[in-house]
XYZ file of N, CA and C in Angstrom:
543
model
N 0.866 -1.557 -0.065
C 0.135 -0.040 -0.030
C 0.916 1.270 -0.056
N 0.691 2.221 -0.858
C 1.522 3.356 -0.984
C 1.009 4.612 -0.179
N 1.635 5.599 -0.219
C 1.488 6.531 0.752
C -0.209 7.191 0.406
N -0.388 7.320 -0.768
C -1.850 7.872 -1.293
C -2.954 6.897 -0.989
N -2.545 5.643 -1.146
C -3.760 4.287 -0.956
C -3.675 4.489 0.585
N -2.818 4.629 1.497
C -3.072 4.820 2.836
C -3.997 6.018 3.261
N -3.465 7.137 2.888
C -4.166 8.168 3.454
C -5.753 8.247 2.826
N -6.042 7.722 1.759
C -7.239 7.548 1.308
C -8.265 6.459 2.136
N -7.446 5.526 2.415
C -8.235 4.520 3.118
C -8.480 5.081 4.412
N -7.497 5.748 5.093
C -7.544 6.221 6.428
C -8.908 7.045 6.320
N -8.801 7.956 5.352
C -10.153 8.907 5.345
C -11.250 8.400 4.979
N -11.268 7.258 4.064
C -12.548 6.457 3.667
C -13.040 6.013 4.892
N -12.230 5.209 5.291
C -12.468 4.317 6.805
C -12.925 5.294 7.704
N -12.623 6.498 7.997
C -13.428 7.436 8.771
C -14.846 8.018 8.442
N -14.598 8.042 7.257
C -15.926 8.344 6.488
C -17.044 7.497 6.709
N -16.817 6.094 6.599
C -17.420 4.961 6.594
C -18.047 4.818 8.203
N -17.157 5.009 9.046
C -17.678 4.790 10.217
C -18.815 6.051 10.718
N -18.803 6.865 9.662
C -19.617 8.189 10.357
C -18.825 9.402 11.145
N -17.557 9.288 11.024
C -16.928 10.435 11.751
C -16.493 11.621 10.999
N -16.786 11.441 9.595
C -16.436 12.383 8.810
C -17.741 12.723 7.798
N -18.137 13.943 7.509
C -19.114 14.219 6.664
C -18.515 14.295 5.351
N -17.505 14.756 4.983
C -17.018 15.145 3.604
C -15.264 14.766 3.676
N -14.910 14.078 2.537
C -13.897 13.667 2.759
C -13.155 14.761 0.914
N -12.307 15.720 1.198
C -11.799 16.457 -0.130
C -10.331 16.162 -0.369
N -10.344 15.882 -1.739
C -8.893 15.642 -2.349
C -8.236 16.959 -3.212
N -6.886 17.270 -2.821
C -6.535 17.900 -3.576
C -5.203 17.162 -3.953
N -4.884 16.942 -5.326
C -3.705 16.523 -5.999
C -2.695 17.761 -6.031
N -1.855 17.490 -5.016
C -0.594 18.366 -5.103
C 0.430 18.355 -5.956
N 0.476 17.636 -6.774
C 1.429 17.246 -7.901
C 2.050 18.586 -8.615
N 1.014 19.284 -9.072
C 1.449 20.554 -9.462
C 0.484 21.473 -9.317
N 0.990 22.931 -9.664
C 0.021 23.976 -9.586
C -1.326 23.599 -10.614
N -1.310 23.090 -11.442
C -2.255 22.788 -12.734
C -3.083 21.706 -11.710
N -2.470 20.704 -11.161
C -3.602 19.702 -10.621
C -3.953 19.936 -9.286
N -3.506 21.211 -8.566
C -3.946 21.967 -7.514
C -5.101 22.838 -7.762
N -5.050 23.384 -8.799
C -6.120 24.319 -9.431
C -7.562 23.301 -9.669
N -6.921 22.347 -10.547
C -8.188 21.529 -10.778
C -8.771 20.647 -9.777
N -8.171 20.467 -8.784
C -8.727 19.920 -7.524
C -9.734 20.966 -6.613
N -9.057 22.082 -6.741
C -10.129 23.310 -6.050
C -11.091 23.213 -7.028
N -11.083 23.466 -8.302
C -12.138 23.664 -8.922
C -13.141 22.573 -8.835
N -12.699 21.418 -8.797
C -13.732 20.288 -8.603
C -14.394 20.490 -7.311
N -13.538 20.683 -6.119
C -14.212 20.891 -4.980
C -15.082 21.728 -4.646
N -14.861 23.164 -5.449
C -15.807 24.183 -5.500
C -17.162 23.842 -6.142
N -16.844 22.985 -7.156
C -18.058 22.675 -8.124
C -18.893 21.778 -7.406
N -18.442 20.701 -6.663
C -19.141 19.559 -5.839
C -19.836 20.241 -4.588
N -19.254 21.299 -4.019
C -19.836 21.643 -3.039
C -20.633 23.187 -3.112
N -20.783 23.458 -4.457
C -21.348 24.706 -4.672
C -20.825 25.823 -3.895
N -19.722 26.043 -4.017
C -18.850 27.094 -3.366
C -19.352 28.288 -4.229
N -19.612 29.545 -3.578
C -19.855 30.562 -4.377
C -18.638 31.105 -4.813
N -18.511 31.574 -5.818
C -17.328 32.444 -6.640
C -17.378 33.827 -6.644
N -16.322 34.496 -6.327
C -16.104 35.858 -6.451
C -16.163 36.209 -7.975
N -16.967 37.173 -8.455
C -17.218 37.613 -9.783
C -15.440 38.264 -10.291
N -15.204 38.152 -11.476
C -14.155 38.499 -12.121
C -12.743 37.962 -11.820
N -12.622 37.312 -10.554
C -11.344 36.731 -10.111
C -11.211 35.412 -10.273
N -10.634 34.723 -11.344
C -10.534 33.208 -11.382
C -9.230 32.725 -11.031
N -8.201 33.547 -10.274
C -7.023 33.066 -9.918
C -7.242 32.023 -9.059
N -6.147 31.086 -8.757
C -5.587 30.043 -7.853
C -5.819 30.433 -6.045
N -5.375 31.748 -6.038
C -5.363 32.359 -4.787
C -6.818 32.641 -4.392
N -7.608 33.354 -5.087
C -9.025 33.781 -4.695
C -9.787 32.413 -4.566
N -9.547 31.448 -5.577
C -10.376 30.038 -5.529
C -10.239 29.072 -4.121
N -8.663 29.235 -3.724
C -8.579 28.657 -2.535
C -9.159 29.643 -1.370
N -9.025 30.782 -1.374
C -9.696 31.387 -0.360
C -11.109 31.523 -0.234
N -11.899 31.404 -1.474
C -13.444 30.917 -1.729
C -13.732 29.469 -0.835
N -12.966 28.485 -1.201
C -12.994 27.399 -0.535
C -13.071 27.373 1.002
N -12.039 28.085 1.476
C -11.786 27.964 2.784
C -12.579 28.775 3.428
N -13.314 29.929 2.586
C -14.191 30.795 3.201
C -15.518 30.014 3.637
N -15.940 28.961 2.510
C -17.079 28.266 2.660
C -17.079 27.108 3.431
N -15.725 26.585 3.907
C -15.401 25.615 4.693
C -15.800 26.352 6.120
N -15.295 27.415 6.304
C -15.516 28.220 7.679
C -16.917 28.324 7.946
N -17.952 28.779 6.835
C -19.212 28.972 7.070
C -20.216 27.401 7.250
N -19.460 26.682 6.894
C -20.061 25.213 7.169
C -19.325 24.446 8.174
N -19.115 24.969 9.442
C -18.309 24.337 10.360
C -19.355 23.295 11.082
N -20.529 23.300 10.762
C -21.286 22.167 10.940
C -20.799 20.654 10.582
N -20.232 20.763 9.310
C -19.369 19.455 8.551
C -18.132 19.103 9.199
N -17.943 18.044 9.479
C -16.875 17.270 9.879
C -15.915 16.766 8.575
N -14.726 17.363 8.202
C -14.189 17.402 6.980
C -12.624 17.140 7.202
N -12.027 16.080 6.031
C -10.718 15.881 6.034
C -10.525 16.232 4.764
N -9.378 17.115 4.719
C -8.771 17.419 3.178
C -7.373 16.882 3.014
N -7.796 15.878 2.248
C -6.512 15.089 1.796
C -5.719 15.786 0.887
N -4.521 16.198 1.236
C -3.454 16.989 -0.044
C -2.590 15.702 -0.185
N -2.653 15.330 -1.388
C -1.815 14.129 -1.693
C -0.750 14.822 -2.547
N 0.620 13.894 -2.526
C 1.494 14.195 -3.319
C 2.259 15.898 -3.056
N 2.001 15.906 -2.038
C 2.830 17.588 -1.762
C 4.461 17.209 -1.541
N 4.973 17.230 -2.906
C 6.581 17.000 -2.819
C 7.183 17.828 -3.643
N 6.668 19.329 -3.541
C 7.598 20.384 -4.334
C 7.563 21.294 -2.707
N 8.656 21.326 -2.805
C 8.955 22.252 -1.449
C 8.522 23.880 -1.963
N 8.202 24.188 -2.847
C 7.722 25.809 -3.333
C 6.423 25.835 -2.482
N 5.455 24.889 -2.663
C 4.549 24.801 -2.008
C 4.282 25.064 -0.617
N 5.195 24.981 0.216
C 5.355 25.092 1.649
C 5.743 26.641 2.110
N 5.986 27.072 1.131
C 6.481 28.693 1.287
C 4.917 29.325 0.959
N 4.761 30.039 1.947
C 3.269 30.897 2.193
C 3.112 32.169 1.172
N 4.397 32.612 0.875
C 4.468 33.917 -0.166
C 4.424 33.211 -1.493
N 4.984 32.162 -1.926
C 4.901 31.360 -3.082
C 3.725 30.441 -3.371
N 2.996 30.399 -2.442
C 2.342 28.960 -2.631
C 0.820 29.814 -2.654
N 0.055 29.961 -3.714
C -1.432 30.515 -3.887
C -2.307 29.847 -3.569
N -2.227 28.358 -2.859
C -3.355 28.128 -2.369
C -3.035 27.592 -0.886
N -2.174 28.057 -0.249
C -1.697 27.854 1.067
C -2.895 28.004 2.221
N -4.078 28.792 1.795
C -4.950 28.784 2.893
C -5.510 27.754 3.211
N -5.802 26.420 2.358
C -6.405 25.570 2.405
C -5.659 24.659 3.582
N -4.152 25.007 3.514
C -3.696 24.019 4.503
C -3.356 24.683 5.910
N -2.958 25.799 5.450
C -2.322 26.779 6.787
C -3.625 27.238 7.898
N -4.692 27.519 6.841
C -5.958 28.000 7.668
C -6.936 26.704 8.090
N -6.490 25.559 7.629
C -7.451 24.559 8.114
C -8.883 24.902 8.275
N -9.173 26.282 7.695
C -10.790 26.576 7.458
C -11.019 27.077 9.119
N -10.268 27.262 9.976
C -10.052 27.444 11.260
C -11.432 27.117 12.029
N -11.392 25.588 11.930
C -12.015 24.763 12.636
C -11.878 23.854 13.169
N -12.415 23.459 14.398
C -11.770 22.264 14.717
C -12.637 20.831 14.268
N -13.336 21.109 13.324
C -14.302 20.017 12.361
C -13.307 19.724 11.080
N -12.252 20.669 10.866
C -11.499 20.304 9.669
C -10.237 19.982 10.198
N -10.198 18.762 9.109
C -8.395 18.271 9.407
C -7.865 18.239 7.882
N -6.567 18.281 8.005
C -5.879 17.962 6.903
C -4.783 16.907 6.878
N -4.823 16.229 6.018
C -3.888 14.811 5.826
C -3.192 14.974 4.812
N -1.742 15.078 4.655
C -0.809 15.613 3.972
C 0.159 14.151 3.764
N 0.144 14.040 1.982
C 1.329 12.696 1.859
C 2.199 13.722 1.057
N 3.290 13.416 1.342
C 4.706 13.892 0.544
C 5.825 13.075 0.827
N 6.842 13.310 -0.080
C 8.113 12.509 0.075
C 9.186 13.610 0.820
N 8.629 14.796 0.738
C 9.667 15.884 1.484
C 9.895 15.295 3.083
N 11.354 15.750 3.725
C 11.304 15.253 4.731
C 10.763 16.090 5.938
N 10.110 15.464 6.555
C 9.254 16.333 7.930
C 9.719 17.324 8.244
N 11.199 17.544 8.909
C 11.997 18.657 8.790
C 11.385 19.913 8.304
N 11.386 19.855 6.640
C 10.879 20.951 6.092
C 9.309 21.423 6.314
N 8.640 20.741 6.732
C 7.183 20.990 7.124
C 7.481 21.890 8.408
N 8.305 21.511 9.568
C 8.386 21.995 10.684
C 9.000 23.369 10.451
N 10.152 23.515 9.480
C 10.899 24.710 9.435
C 9.956 25.688 8.683
N 8.963 25.446 7.999
C 8.160 26.352 6.986
C 7.061 26.921 8.291
N 7.096 26.099 9.282
C 5.655 26.696 10.000
C 4.711 25.646 9.701
N 4.690 25.025 8.706
C 3.524 24.471 7.867
C 2.919 23.123 9.127
N 3.616 22.682 9.796
C 3.333 21.896 10.583
C 3.038 21.963 12.219
N 2.787 23.258 12.325
C 2.847 23.835 13.896
C 2.044 23.096 14.787
N 0.901 22.675 14.117
C -0.257 21.875 14.996
C -0.493 20.659 14.600
N 0.393 20.094 13.713
C 0.476 18.754 13.299
C 1.061 17.614 13.778
N 0.665 16.548 13.469
C 1.270 15.214 13.913
C 1.807 14.686 12.776
N 2.871 14.597 12.711
C 3.826 13.930 11.746
C 4.070 12.606 12.099
N 3.669 11.638 10.895
C 3.883 9.980 10.971
C 4.658 9.716 9.691
N 6.000 9.380 9.647
C 6.891 8.777 8.878
C 6.237 7.377 8.631
N 6.013 7.152 7.180
C 5.883 5.745 6.716
C 7.179 5.251 6.279
N 7.825 4.279 6.820
C 9.158 4.019 6.056
C 8.688 2.802 4.759
N 9.732 2.595 4.123
C 9.746 1.486 3.348
C 9.717 0.078 4.107
N 8.877 -0.761 3.233
C 8.852 -2.094 3.815
C 10.321 -2.819 3.841
N 10.591 -3.504 4.744
C 11.697 -4.408 4.912
C 11.422 -5.763 3.968
N 12.481 -6.178 3.919
C 12.525 -7.581 2.851
C 11.388 -8.416 3.093
N 11.541 -8.947 4.618
C 10.639 -10.010 4.955
C 9.304 -9.717 4.663
N 8.645 -8.142 4.890
C 7.503 -7.725 4.906
C 7.089 -7.750 3.270
N 8.091 -7.381 2.370
C 7.783 -7.324 0.876
C 7.635 -8.551 0.502
N 8.571 -9.693 1.120
C 8.200 -11.167 0.491
C 6.691 -11.455 0.778
N 6.352 -11.229 2.138
C 4.931 -11.611 2.441
C 3.885 -10.980 1.544
N 4.130 -9.642 1.624
C 3.485 -9.377 0.686
C 3.012 -9.927 -1.056
N 4.750 -9.986 -1.441
C 4.374 -10.620 -2.540
C 3.800 -12.148 -2.672
N 3.850 -12.766 -1.578
C 3.315 -13.998 -1.531
C 1.715 -13.862 -1.369
N 1.317 -12.729 -0.635
C -0.404 -12.655 -0.612
C -0.814 -12.232 -2.146
N 0.077 -11.309 -2.829
C -0.490 -10.912 -4.028
C -0.332 -12.271 -4.835
N 0.475 -13.226 -4.976
C 0.688 -14.178 -5.806
C -0.293 -15.382 -5.294
N -1.013 -15.249 -4.008
C -1.756 -16.179 -3.674
C -1.323 -17.687 -3.247
N 0.197 -17.486 -2.939
C 1.153 -18.987 -2.812
C 2.081 -18.531 -1.656
N 2.455 -19.438 -0.967
C 3.650 -19.354 -0.050
C 4.695 -19.691 -1.197
N 6.106 -19.043 -0.577
C 7.187 -19.314 -1.528
C 7.885 -20.162 -0.552
N 8.148 -21.472 -0.905
C 8.825 -22.640 0.010
C 10.246 -22.815 -0.509
N 10.653 -23.042 -1.706
C 11.662 -22.940 -2.446
C 12.702 -22.314 -1.976
N 13.780 -22.398 -1.501
C 15.034 -21.490 -1.337
C 15.541 -20.577 -2.543
N 15.521 -21.155 -3.401
C 16.001 -20.295 -4.962
C 14.952 -19.329 -4.932
N 13.567 -19.698 -5.182
C 12.399 -18.814 -5.373
C 12.342 -17.530 -4.280
N 12.878 -18.076 -2.936
C 12.921 -17.025 -1.767
C 13.830 -15.836 -2.226
N 15.077 -16.473 -2.468
C 16.264 -15.779 -2.595
C 16.075 -14.570 -3.866
N 15.083 -15.196 -4.921
C 14.647 -14.339 -6.186
C 13.413 -13.244 -5.646
N 12.778 -13.773 -4.640
C 11.687 -12.794 -4.257
C 12.441 -11.793 -3.448
N 13.397 -12.324 -2.705
C 14.051 -11.150 -1.730
C 14.680 -10.186 -2.607
N 15.405 -10.765 -3.431
C 16.030 -9.881 -4.758
C 15.069 -8.901 -5.536
N 14.189 -9.378 -5.957
C 13.148 -8.671 -6.648
C 12.418 -7.611 -5.464
N 12.009 -7.762 -4.384
C 11.485 -6.776 -3.440
C 12.568 -5.759 -2.698
N 13.638 -6.454 -2.657
C 14.950 -5.641 -2.018
C 15.140 -4.133 -2.919
N 16.346 -3.465 -2.327
C 16.616 -2.528 -2.442
C 16.924 -2.155 -4.164
N 17.672 -3.334 -4.495
C 17.776 -3.437 -6.130
C 17.016 -3.408 -7.074
N 15.618 -4.105 -6.198
C 14.508 -4.276 -7.239
C 13.403 -3.576 -7.249
N 12.106 -3.669 -6.522
C 11.153 -2.548 -6.263
C 11.415 -1.701 -4.791
N 12.498 -1.969 -4.328
C 12.817 -1.082 -3.437
C 11.922 -0.770 -1.927
N 11.256 -2.085 -1.934
C 10.476 -2.148 -0.759
C 9.103 -1.219 -0.900
N 8.662 -0.866 -2.144
C 7.670 -0.100 -2.137
C 6.477 -0.692 -2.552
N 5.698 -0.830 -1.364
C 4.198 -1.596 -1.723
C 3.514 -1.551 -2.840
N 3.522 -0.281 -3.367
C 2.588 -0.534 -4.511
C 3.044 -0.554 -6.030
N 4.547 -0.893 -6.082
C 5.344 -1.568 -6.733
C 4.952 -2.999 -6.606
N 5.235 -3.536 -5.422
C 4.926 -5.132 -5.258
C 3.315 -5.289 -5.430
N 2.460 -4.686 -5.617
C 1.257 -4.884 -5.579
C 1.043 -4.817 -7.206
């Protein structure tokens, strides 16, 4: 299971348990995908848009203002693939209100997936009220177990086990669960 899959699983499990009213996804792979995500959220939630200003900063401010007004809703915003350091800089990140503001609501949470080092989130002030959970790569034994699960069979033969370890190890799939699946 990869970081995105894990984050969405956590969010959807909380939704299924009735702990959340809305799960919102922002693909932070690029400024284009961020804008597309925010536009889709605005459309789905019927967020009122200000006339004449369609820029990303205004769009993110409109979404955050809407979430503030809807404080009766328990929301998680999943910000996936926040892998570009420039998006942590409030002066250069036009959509930062969605994360830094967290809609000023105790009912709104933000779940971020990233390959960036947690230290960068702390240094940027991004993680002031956050709990950072670092998910490490799988070890070889866990990788082989996952491979067996995907194959639907145990690897008993020693030569096959060595080949499996080589496949899931650092020179193969590097312990990345999504690659193993």
